[in-house]
PDB file of C-alpha atoms and ligand atoms in Angstrom:
ATOM      1  CA  THR A   1     -69.269  74.418 -14.626  1.00 96.00           C
ATOM      2  CA  GLN A   2     -66.922  71.466 -13.704  1.00 95.00           C
ATOM      3  CA  PRO A   3     -66.389  67.404 -15.880  1.00 95.00           C
ATOM      4  CA  LEU A   4     -67.210  64.950 -14.590  1.00 95.00           C
ATOM      5  CA  SER A   5     -64.089  62.605 -14.188  1.00 94.00           C
ATOM      6  CA  LYS A   6     -63.404  59.194 -16.399  1.00 92.00           C
ATOM      7  CA  ILE A   7     -64.679  57.315 -14.046  1.00 93.00           C
ATOM      8  CA  LYS A   8     -68.250  58.911 -12.411  1.00 95.00           C
ATOM      9  CA  LYS A   9     -68.506  58.590 -16.042  1.00 95.00           C
ATOM     10  CA  LEU A  10     -67.859  55.178 -16.735  1.00 93.00           C
ATOM     11  CA  SER A  11     -69.626  53.947 -13.396  1.00 94.00           C
ATOM     12  CA  GLY A  12     -72.563  56.504 -14.277  1.00 95.00           C
ATOM     13  CA  THR A  13     -73.645  54.590 -16.905  1.00 96.00           C
ATOM     14  CA  HIS A  14     -72.969  51.374 -15.564  1.00 95.00           C
ATOM     15  CA  LEU A  15     -75.358  52.229 -12.293  1.00 97.00           C
ATOM     16  CA  HIS A  16     -77.817  53.983 -14.842  1.00 97.00           C
ATOM     17  CA  ARG A  17     -78.732  51.137 -17.077  1.00 96.00           C
ATOM     18  CA  SER A  18     -78.761  49.174 -13.276  1.00 96.00           C
ATOM     19  CA  TRP A  19     -81.292  51.756 -11.675  1.00 97.00           C
ATOM     20  CA  VAL A  20     -83.377  52.258 -14.807  1.00 97.00           C
ATOM     21  CA  SER A  21     -83.425  48.166 -15.647  1.00 95.00           C
ATOM     22  CA  VAL A  22     -83.147  45.975 -12.867  1.00 96.00           C
ATOM     23  CA  PRO A  23     -86.389  46.191 -10.071  1.00 97.00           C
ATOM     24  CA  HIS A  24     -84.900  47.166  -7.088  1.00 97.00           C
ATOM     25  CA  VAL A  25     -85.572  46.541  -3.750  1.00 98.00           C
ATOM     26  CA  THR A  26     -84.062  46.278  -0.361  1.00 98.00           C
ATOM     27  CA  GLN A  27     -83.862  44.772   2.329  1.00 98.00           C
ATOM     28  CA  PHE A  28     -83.053  46.194   6.112  1.00 98.00           C
ATOM     29  CA  ASP A  29     -81.750  43.904   8.991  1.00 98.00           C
ATOM     30  CA  GLU A  30     -79.555  44.047  11.834  1.00 97.00           C
ATOM     31  CA  ALA A  31     -76.725  40.966  13.305  1.00 97.00           C
ATOM     32  CA  ASP A  32     -75.439  41.710  16.933  1.00 97.00           C
ATOM     33  CA  ILE A  33     -72.432  42.001  17.175  1.00 97.00           C
ATOM     34  CA  THR A  34     -70.829  42.722  20.070  1.00 97.00           C
ATOM     35  CA  GLY A  35     -68.968  38.911  20.078  1.00 95.00           C
ATOM     36  CA  LEU A  36     -67.818  39.627  17.328  1.00 96.00           C
ATOM     37  CA  GLU A  37     -66.198  42.753  17.941  1.00 96.00           C
ATOM     38  CA  LYS A  38     -64.762  41.516  21.246  1.00 96.00           C
ATOM     39  CA  PHE A  39     -63.379  38.631  18.872  1.00 95.00           C
ATOM     40  CA  ARG A  40     -61.685  41.284  16.707  1.00 96.00           C
ATOM     41  CA  LYS A  41     -60.228  43.145  18.645  1.00 96.00           C
ATOM     42  CA  SER A  42     -58.842  39.748  21.319  1.00 96.00           C
ATOM     43  CA  LEU A  43     -56.599  39.364  18.134  1.00 95.00           C
ATOM     44  CA  ALA A  44     -56.075  42.904  17.308  1.00 94.00           C
ATOM     45  CA  ASN A  45     -52.083  42.814  18.078  1.00 96.00           C
ATOM     46  CA  GLU A  46     -51.285  39.083  16.197  1.00 95.00           C
ATOM     47  CA  ALA A  47     -53.082  41.242  13.364  1.00 95.00           C
ATOM     48  CA  GLU A  48     -50.098  43.643  13.454  1.00 95.00           C
ATOM     49  CA  LYS A  49     -47.630  40.926  13.807  1.00 94.00           C
ATOM     50  CA  ASN A  50     -49.784  39.906  10.547  1.00 91.00           C
ATOM     51  CA  GLY A  51     -49.318  42.994   8.929  1.00 94.00           C
ATOM     52  CA  VAL A  52     -52.592  43.992   8.624  1.00 96.00           C
ATOM     53  CA  LYS A  53     -55.377  45.878  10.424  1.00 95.00           C
ATOM     54  CA  LEU A  54     -58.884  43.626  11.044  1.00 95.00           C
ATOM     55  CA  THR A  55     -61.676  45.347  10.081  1.00 95.00           C
ATOM     56  CA  PRO A  56     -65.528  44.256  10.366  1.00 96.00           C
ATOM     57  CA  LEU A  57     -65.803  43.578   6.840  1.00 97.00           C
ATOM     58  CA  VAL A  58     -63.318  40.867   6.610  1.00 97.00           C
ATOM     59  CA  PHE A  59     -65.826  39.263   8.744  1.00 97.00           C
ATOM     60  CA  ILE A  60     -69.554  40.255   6.442  1.00 97.00           C
ATOM     61  CA  MET A  61     -67.019  39.148   4.063  1.00 98.00           C
ATOM     62  CA  LYS A  62     -66.469  35.081   5.304  1.00 97.00           C
ATOM     63  CA  ALA A  63     -70.464  35.764   6.466  1.00 97.00           C
ATOM     64  CA  VAL A  64     -71.688  36.474   3.028  1.00 98.00           C
ATOM     65  CA  VAL A  65     -69.633  33.547   1.819  1.00 98.00           C
ATOM     66  CA  SER A  66     -71.815  31.157   3.335  1.00 97.00           C
ATOM     67  CA  ALA A  67     -75.529  33.105   3.387  1.00 98.00           C
ATOM     68  CA  LEU A  68     -73.981  32.253  -1.087  1.00 98.00           C
ATOM     69  CA  LYS A  69     -72.904  28.208  -0.425  1.00 98.00           C
ATOM     70  CA  ALA A  70     -76.815  28.848   1.415  1.00 98.00           C
ATOM     71  CA  TYR A  71     -78.996  30.703  -0.633  1.00 98.00           C
ATOM     72  CA  PRO A  72     -77.461  30.023  -4.360  1.00 98.00           C
ATOM     73  CA  ALA A  73     -79.401  32.495  -6.072  1.00 98.00           C
ATOM     74  CA  PHE A  74     -77.701  35.386  -5.459  1.00 98.00           C
ATOM     75  CA  ASN A  75     -74.585  33.797  -6.375  1.00 98.00           C
ATOM     76  CA  ALA A  76     -75.545  34.394  -9.732  1.00 97.00           C
ATOM     77  CA  SER A  77     -76.409  35.850 -12.878  1.00 96.00           C
ATOM     78  CA  LEU A  78     -78.843  36.959 -15.106  1.00 91.00           C
ATOM     79  CA  ASP A  79     -77.219  35.687 -18.911  1.00 91.00           C
ATOM     80  CA  SER A  80     -78.568  38.629 -21.504  1.00 85.00           C
ATOM     81  CA  SER A  81     -81.957  37.344 -22.476  1.00 89.00           C
ATOM     82  CA  GLY A  82     -82.870  37.471 -19.474  1.00 86.00           C
ATOM     83  CA  GLU A  83     -84.375  34.018 -19.642  1.00 92.00           C
ATOM     84  CA  ASN A  84     -81.937  31.914 -17.879  1.00 94.00           C
ATOM     85  CA  LEU A  85     -80.159  31.917 -14.281  1.00 95.00           C
ATOM     86  CA  ILE A  86     -76.332  31.285 -14.568  1.00 97.00           C
ATOM     87  CA  LEU A  87     -74.628  29.827 -11.074  1.00 97.00           C
ATOM     88  CA  LYS A  88     -71.622  29.829  -9.644  1.00 98.00           C
ATOM     89  CA  LYS A  89     -69.276  27.974  -8.216  1.00 96.00           C
ATOM     90  CA  TYR A  90     -67.265  30.169  -6.857  1.00 98.00           C
ATOM     91  CA  PHE A  91     -66.615  32.865  -4.280  1.00 98.00           C
ATOM     92  CA  HIS A  92     -65.526  36.822  -5.676  1.00 98.00           C
ATOM     93  CA  LEU A  93     -67.393  39.805  -4.584  1.00 98.00           C
ATOM     94  CA  GLY A  94     -67.242  43.234  -5.619  1.00 98.00           C
ATOM     95  CA  VAL A  95     -65.789  45.467  -2.613  1.00 98.00           C
ATOM     96  CA  ALA A  96     -67.034  49.022  -3.456  1.00 98.00           C
ATOM     97  CA  VAL A  97     -63.509  51.648  -2.980  1.00 97.00           C
ATOM     98  CA  ASP A  98     -64.664  55.969  -2.773  1.00 95.00           C
ATOM     99  CA  THR A  99     -61.767  56.855  -4.477  1.00 95.00           C
ATOM    100  CA  PRO A 100     -61.231  60.690  -4.925  1.00 94.00           C
ATOM    101  CA  ASN A 101     -62.093  59.939  -8.425  1.00 89.00           C
ATOM    102  CA  GLY A 102     -65.361  57.949  -7.414  1.00 93.00           C
ATOM    103  CA  LEU A 103     -66.975  54.419  -6.885  1.00 94.00           C
ATOM    104  CA  MET A 104     -64.616  51.747  -7.804  1.00 95.00           C
ATOM    105  CA  VAL A 105     -65.670  47.789  -7.728  1.00 97.00           C
ATOM    106  CA  PRO A 106     -62.311  45.914  -7.560  1.00 98.00           C
ATOM    107  CA  VAL A 107     -63.366  42.025  -7.385  1.00 98.00           C
ATOM    108  CA  VAL A 108     -61.855  39.905  -4.088  1.00 98.00           C
ATOM    109  CA  ARG A 109     -61.397  36.726  -5.644  1.00 98.00           C
ATOM    110  CA  ASP A 110     -62.514  33.225  -4.153  1.00 98.00           C
ATOM    111  CA  VAL A 111     -63.480  34.577  -0.605  1.00 98.00           C
ATOM    112  CA  ASP A 112     -64.060  31.286   0.695  1.00 98.00           C
ATOM    113  CA  GLN A 113     -60.788  29.610  -0.057  1.00 98.00           C
ATOM    114  CA  LYS A 114     -58.477  33.348   2.006  1.00 98.00           C
ATOM    115  CA  GLY A 115     -57.966  33.435   5.874  1.00 96.00           C
ATOM    116  CA  ILE A 116     -58.832  36.398   6.722  1.00 95.00           C
ATOM    117  CA  TYR A 117     -56.029  38.399   7.544  1.00 96.00           C
ATOM    118  CA  GLU A 118     -55.345  36.956   4.151  1.00 97.00           C
ATOM    119  CA  LEU A 119     -58.370  38.675   3.438  1.00 98.00           C
ATOM    120  CA  SER A 120     -57.425  42.244   4.836  1.00 97.00           C
ATOM    121  CA  ALA A 121     -53.617  42.220   3.216  1.00 97.00           C
ATOM    122  CA  GLU A 122     -55.445  42.023  -0.453  1.00 98.00           C
ATOM    123  CA  VAL A 123     -58.484  43.781   0.397  1.00 98.00           C
ATOM    124  CA  ALA A 124     -55.943  47.169   1.806  1.00 97.00           C
ATOM    125  CA  GLU A 125     -53.716  46.682  -1.355  1.00 97.00           C
ATOM    126  CA  ILE A 126     -57.119  47.234  -3.936  1.00 97.00           C
ATOM    127  CA  ALA A 127     -58.026  49.132  -2.160  1.00 97.00           C
ATOM    128  CA  GLN A 128     -54.654  50.856  -1.949  1.00 97.00           C
ATOM    129  CA  ARG A 129     -54.526  50.581  -5.520  1.00 97.00           C
ATOM    130  CA  ALA A 130     -57.962  51.303  -6.293  1.00 96.00           C
ATOM    131  CA  ARG A 131     -57.357  55.044  -4.781  1.00 96.00           C
ATOM    132  CA  GLU A 132     -53.719  54.993  -7.062  1.00 96.00           C
ATOM    133  CA  GLY A 133     -55.910  54.692 -10.042  1.00 93.00           C
ATOM    134  CA  LYS A 134     -53.888  52.061 -10.467  1.00 95.00           C
ATOM    135  CA  LEU A 135     -56.253  48.829 -10.532  1.00 95.00           C
ATOM    136  CA  ALA A 136     -56.256  46.552 -14.246  1.00 95.00           C
ATOM    137  CA  PRO A 137     -59.705  46.476 -15.840  1.00 94.00           C
ATOM    138  CA  LYS A 138     -59.299  42.859 -14.966  1.00 96.00           C
ATOM    139  CA  GLU A 139     -60.117  43.660 -10.802  1.00 97.00           C
ATOM    140  CA  LEU A 140     -63.008  44.480 -11.265  1.00 96.00           C
ATOM    141  CA  GLN A 141     -64.735  42.377 -13.575  1.00 95.00           C
ATOM    142  CA  GLY A 142     -66.201  38.731 -13.191  1.00 96.00           C
ATOM    143  CA  GLY A 143     -67.394  38.848  -9.555  1.00 97.00           C
ATOM    144  CA  CYS A 144     -71.099  37.255  -8.386  1.00 97.00           C
ATOM    145  CA  PHE A 145     -71.924  39.521  -4.916  1.00 98.00           C
ATOM    146  CA  SER A 146     -71.067  43.399  -3.760  1.00 98.00           C
ATOM    147  CA  ILE A 147     -70.439  44.319  -0.928  1.00 98.00           C
ATOM    148  CA  SER A 148     -70.767  48.054  -0.006  1.00 98.00           C
ATOM    149  CA  SER A 149     -69.053  49.186   3.145  1.00 97.00           C
ATOM    150  CA  LEU A 150     -69.834  52.359   3.944  1.00 97.00           C
ATOM    151  CA  GLY A 151     -69.381  51.633   8.500  1.00 94.00           C
ATOM    152  CA  GLY A 152     -66.559  53.059   8.471  1.00 93.00           C
ATOM    153  CA  ILE A 153     -67.567  56.966   7.614  1.00 95.00           C
ATOM    154  CA  GLY A 154     -71.254  56.796   9.336  1.00 94.00           C
ATOM    155  CA  GLY A 155     -75.366  56.596   8.361  1.00 95.00           C
ATOM    156  CA  THR A 156     -77.977  54.711  10.174  1.00 96.00           C
ATOM    157  CA  GLN A 157     -78.491  52.591   6.520  1.00 97.00           C
ATOM    158  CA  PHE A 158     -78.687  53.375   2.214  1.00 97.00           C
ATOM    159  CA  THR A 159     -80.007  51.728  -0.492  1.00 98.00           C
ATOM    160  CA  PRO A 160     -77.058  50.266  -2.312  1.00 98.00           C
ATOM    161  CA  ILE A 161     -77.696  49.679  -6.438  1.00 98.00           C
ATOM    162  CA  VAL A 162     -77.162  46.570  -7.359  1.00 98.00           C
ATOM    163  CA  ASN A 163     -74.250  46.081  -9.371  1.00 96.00           C
ATOM    164  CA  SER A 164     -75.579  44.316 -12.737  1.00 94.00           C
ATOM    165  CA  PRO A 165     -75.493  41.347 -14.110  1.00 94.00           C
ATOM    166  CA  GLU A 166     -74.771  40.295 -10.248  1.00 97.00           C
ATOM    167  CA  VAL A 167     -78.182  39.974  -8.710  1.00 98.00           C
ATOM    168  CA  ALA A 168     -77.609  41.324  -5.811  1.00 98.00           C
ATOM    169  CA  ILE A 169     -75.664  43.581  -3.111  1.00 98.00           C
ATOM    170  CA  LEU A 170     -75.257  44.294   0.326  1.00 98.00           C
ATOM    171  CA  GLY A 171     -75.134  47.128   2.178  1.00 98.00           C
ATOM    172  CA  VAL A 172     -73.289  47.655   5.853  1.00 98.00           C
ATOM    173  CA  ALA A 173     -73.667  51.456   7.850  1.00 98.00           C
ATOM    174  CA  ARG A 174     -72.529  52.374  11.190  1.00 97.00           C
ATOM    175  CA  ALA A 175     -72.339  50.017  14.330  1.00 97.00           C
ATOM    176  CA  LYS A 176     -74.147  52.123  17.294  1.00 97.00           C
ATOM    177  CA  MET A 177     -74.914  50.761  20.550  1.00 97.00           C
ATOM    178  CA  GLN A 178     -78.003  49.533  21.909  1.00 97.00           C
ATOM    179  CA  PRO A 179     -80.183  48.329  24.224  1.00 97.00           C
ATOM    180  CA  VAL A 180     -80.821  45.012  23.638  1.00 94.00           C
ATOM    181  CA  TYR A 181     -83.773  43.066  25.127  1.00 94.00           C
ATOM    182  CA  GLN A 182     -82.771  39.510  26.948  1.00 93.00           C
ATOM    183  CA  SER A 183     -85.212  36.485  27.676  1.00 94.00           C
ATOM    184  CA  ASN A 184     -84.934  37.215  31.081  1.00 96.00           C
ATOM    185  CA  GLY A 185     -86.377  41.219  30.929  1.00 96.00           C
ATOM    186  CA  SER A 186     -83.418  42.845  31.408  1.00 97.00           C
ATOM    187  CA  PHE A 187     -81.809  44.830  28.870  1.00 96.00           C
ATOM    188  CA  GLU A 188     -78.071  44.831  28.241  1.00 96.00           C
ATOM    189  CA  ALA A 189     -75.117  46.812  25.476  1.00 96.00           C
ATOM    190  CA  GLY A 190     -74.973  45.691  22.165  1.00 97.00           C
ATOM    191  CA  LEU A 191     -73.426  46.985  19.058  1.00 98.00           C
ATOM    192  CA  ILE A 192     -75.974  46.622  16.353  1.00 98.00           C
ATOM    193  CA  LEU A 193     -74.186  46.323  12.285  1.00 98.00           C
ATOM    194  CA  PRO A 194     -77.394  48.038   9.439  1.00 98.00           C
ATOM    195  CA  LEU A 195     -77.068  45.903   7.088  1.00 98.00           C
ATOM    196  CA  ALA A 196     -79.130  46.992   3.503  1.00 98.00           C
ATOM    197  CA  LEU A 197     -79.399  44.224   0.855  1.00 98.00           C
ATOM    198  CA  SER A 198     -80.905  45.711  -2.997  1.00 98.00           C
ATOM    199  CA  TYR A 199     -81.841  42.508  -4.924  1.00 98.00           C
ATOM    200  CA  ASP A 200     -83.078  42.389  -8.898  1.00 97.00           C
ATOM    201  CA  HIS A 201     -86.940  41.261  -8.085  1.00 97.00           C
ATOM    202  CA  ARG A 202     -86.667  39.256 -11.356  1.00 96.00           C
ATOM    203  CA  VAL A 203     -84.549  36.703  -9.485  1.00 96.00           C
ATOM    204  CA  ILE A 204     -85.225  37.058  -6.203  1.00 98.00           C
ATOM    205  CA  ASP A 205     -88.016  37.183  -4.273  1.00 98.00           C
ATOM    206  CA  GLY A 206     -88.909  38.945  -0.616  1.00 98.00           C
ATOM    207  CA  ALA A 207     -89.424  36.400   1.202  1.00 98.00           C
ATOM    208  CA  GLN A 208     -86.358  34.619   0.212  1.00 98.00           C
ATOM    209  CA  GLY A 209     -84.379  38.098   0.199  1.00 98.00           C
ATOM    210  CA  ALA A 210     -85.533  38.466   4.343  1.00 98.00           C
ATOM    211  CA  ARG A 211     -83.510  34.209   5.063  1.00 98.00           C
ATOM    212  CA  PHE A 212     -80.746  35.265   3.237  1.00 98.00           C
ATOM    213  CA  THR A 213     -80.512  38.627   5.413  1.00 98.00           C
ATOM    214  CA  HIS A 214     -81.644  37.175   8.825  1.00 98.00           C
ATOM    215  CA  PHE A 215     -79.249  34.008   8.585  1.00 98.00           C
ATOM    216  CA  LEU A 216     -76.328  36.332   7.190  1.00 98.00           C
ATOM    217  CA  SER A 217     -77.715  38.577  10.296  1.00 97.00           C
ATOM    218  CA  GLN A 218     -77.445  35.627  12.060  1.00 97.00           C
ATOM    219  CA  SER A 219     -73.852  33.599  10.873  1.00 96.00           C
ATOM    220  CA  ILE A 220     -72.400  36.785  12.307  1.00 96.00           C
ATOM    221  CA  ALA A 221     -73.451  37.325  15.114  1.00 95.00           C
ATOM    222  CA  ASP A 222     -72.431  34.426  16.285  1.00 92.00           C
ATOM    223  CA  ILE A 223     -69.156  33.920  14.775  1.00 81.00           C
ATOM    224  CA  ARG A 224     -67.985  30.022  15.832  1.00 79.00           C
ATOM    225  CA  ARG A 225     -70.159  29.666  12.036  1.00 73.00           C
TER     226      ARG A 225
HETATM  227  N1  CAO B   1     -69.060  50.034  11.878  1.00 69.06           N
HETATM  228  C1  CAO B   1     -68.864  50.943  13.159  1.00 69.06           C
HETATM  229  N2  CAO B   1     -67.177  51.087  12.555  1.00 69.06           N
HETATM  230  C2  CAO B   1     -67.059  50.079  11.076  1.00 69.06           C
HETATM  231  C3  CAO B   1     -67.697  49.383   9.903  1.00 69.06           C
HETATM  232  C4  CAO B   1     -68.884  49.077  10.620  1.00 69.06           C
HETATM  233  N3  CAO B   1     -69.277  48.393   9.709  1.00 69.06           N
HETATM  234  N4  CAO B   1     -67.124  49.425   9.279  1.00 69.06           N
HETATM  235  C5  CAO B   1     -65.959  49.634   9.412  1.00 69.06           C
HETATM  236  N5  CAO B   1     -65.854  50.362  10.109  1.00 69.06           N
HETATM  237  C6  CAO B   1     -63.904  50.890  11.340  1.00 69.06           C
HETATM  238  C7  CAO B   1     -63.336  50.794  11.751  1.00 69.06           C
HETATM  239  O1  CAO B   1     -63.049  49.220  12.364  1.00 69.06           O
HETATM  240  C8  CAO B   1     -61.539  50.718  11.563  1.00 69.06           C
HETATM  241  O2  CAO B   1     -61.671  51.274  12.358  1.00 69.06           O
HETATM  242  P1  CAO B   1     -60.675  52.496  13.362  1.00 69.06           P
HETATM  243  O3  CAO B   1     -59.603  52.802  12.852  1.00 69.06           O
HETATM  244  O4  CAO B   1     -60.429  52.491  14.882  1.00 69.06           O
HETATM  245  O5  CAO B   1     -59.730  50.618  13.562  1.00 69.06           O
HETATM  246  C9  CAO B   1     -62.561  52.270  10.438  1.00 69.06           C
HETATM  247  O6  CAO B   1     -64.191  52.565  10.659  1.00 69.06           O
HETATM  248  C10 CAO B   1     -62.732  52.401   9.400  1.00 69.06           C
HETATM  249  O7  CAO B   1     -62.683  51.732   8.479  1.00 69.06           O
HETATM  250  P2  CAO B   1     -61.696  51.767   6.970  1.00 69.06           P
HETATM  251  O8  CAO B   1     -63.526  52.128   5.888  1.00 69.06           O
HETATM  252  O9  CAO B   1     -60.580  51.971   6.645  1.00 69.06           O
HETATM  253  O10 CAO B   1     -61.804  49.779   7.069  1.00 69.06           O
HETATM  254  P3  CAO B   1     -63.332  49.312   5.591  1.00 69.06           P
HETATM  255  O11 CAO B   1     -62.391  48.210   5.940  1.00 69.06           O
HETATM  256  O12 CAO B   1     -64.369  49.269   7.051  1.00 69.06           O
HETATM  257  O13 CAO B   1     -63.516  49.319   4.139  1.00 69.06           O
HETATM  258  C11 CAO B   1     -63.220  49.981   2.403  1.00 69.06           C
HETATM  259  C12 CAO B   1     -61.859  49.553   4.040  1.00 69.06           C
HETATM  260  C13 CAO B   1     -62.019  50.074   0.929  1.00 69.06           C
HETATM  261  C14 CAO B   1     -64.570  49.650   1.778  1.00 69.06           C
HETATM  262  C15 CAO B   1     -63.255  51.444   2.696  1.00 69.06           C
HETATM  263  O14 CAO B   1     -62.826  51.894   3.317  1.00 69.06           O
HETATM  264  C16 CAO B   1     -64.494  52.404   1.624  1.00 69.06           C
HETATM  265  O15 CAO B   1     -63.472  52.433   0.539  1.00 69.06           O
HETATM  266  N6  CAO B   1     -65.214  51.910   1.924  1.00 69.06           N
HETATM  267  C17 CAO B   1     -66.601  53.434   0.605  1.00 69.06           C
HETATM  268  C18 CAO B   1     -67.773  52.599   0.369  1.00 69.06           C
HETATM  269  C19 CAO B   1     -68.107  52.676  -0.829  1.00 69.06           C
HETATM  270  O16 CAO B   1     -67.910  54.338  -1.439  1.00 69.06           O
HETATM  271  N7  CAO B   1     -69.514  52.597  -1.008  1.00 69.06           N
HETATM  272  C20 CAO B   1     -70.618  53.571  -1.527  1.00 69.06           C
HETATM  273  C21 CAO B   1     -70.813  52.500  -2.927  1.00 69.06           C
HETATM  274  S1  CAO B   1     -72.377  53.188  -3.350  1.00 69.06           S
HETATM  275  O17 CAO B   1     -71.900  55.168  -4.306  1.00 69.06           O
END
């Protein structure tokens, strides 16, 4: 018999409550990140000079903020009566971190106001402290929307559980080289990123879910956006 860690007990209660009380739907999509990867790699030296390592995650965080601005119902929570939606005017994103004691979701605040280097440094720092068990309770609170990125590990897709009272969560799986059909009838190699958006169907309709992931996919695919 092995007792669960304190973190697993706490997160387990929260995950179970969300699982049984939120009617979940997961919308799958994908983004062609060939251009984004080229851009990310071109910044590697500059990033190193800034003392950070750039991963696709920070670009995804910025794209999520654009999508939340375009679809404000996703940047919201249901109040305790379940009858009112509280719309947020700020963009605080929870980022799931895998720690030796279990899952933690620290919150990166004001993602809209931060650049990619600042975000990279903050995610690395907060993930490090999460792994060392050094996060303050307030750093786990106040998120508007969460991202669970398992892309660094592997897997083709997964269905994340909404971090209620938030109404949606984005799961990111591992990008893979695939043939991409071109309008001239040929195929070219492209790096394709799988996305999975789980949402609370009491708040978000299926069409909205598909519009959100489509918008997100387009934003990630075209780095100029
Ligand atoms: N596709 C392909 N490669 C990816 C990728 C993706 N979607 N996302 C990251 N990578 C690559 C990175 O570029 C990096 O490659 P290099 O080492 O060659 O540069 C490598 O994978 C490792 O990345 P990382 O995981 O260290 O960094 P990150 O910024 O992607 O993620 C963090 C940071 C904290 C989110 C991550 O470390 C983590 O803990 N993920 C687990 C989240 C989790 O447990 N979710 C489940 C919750 S439900 O139980």
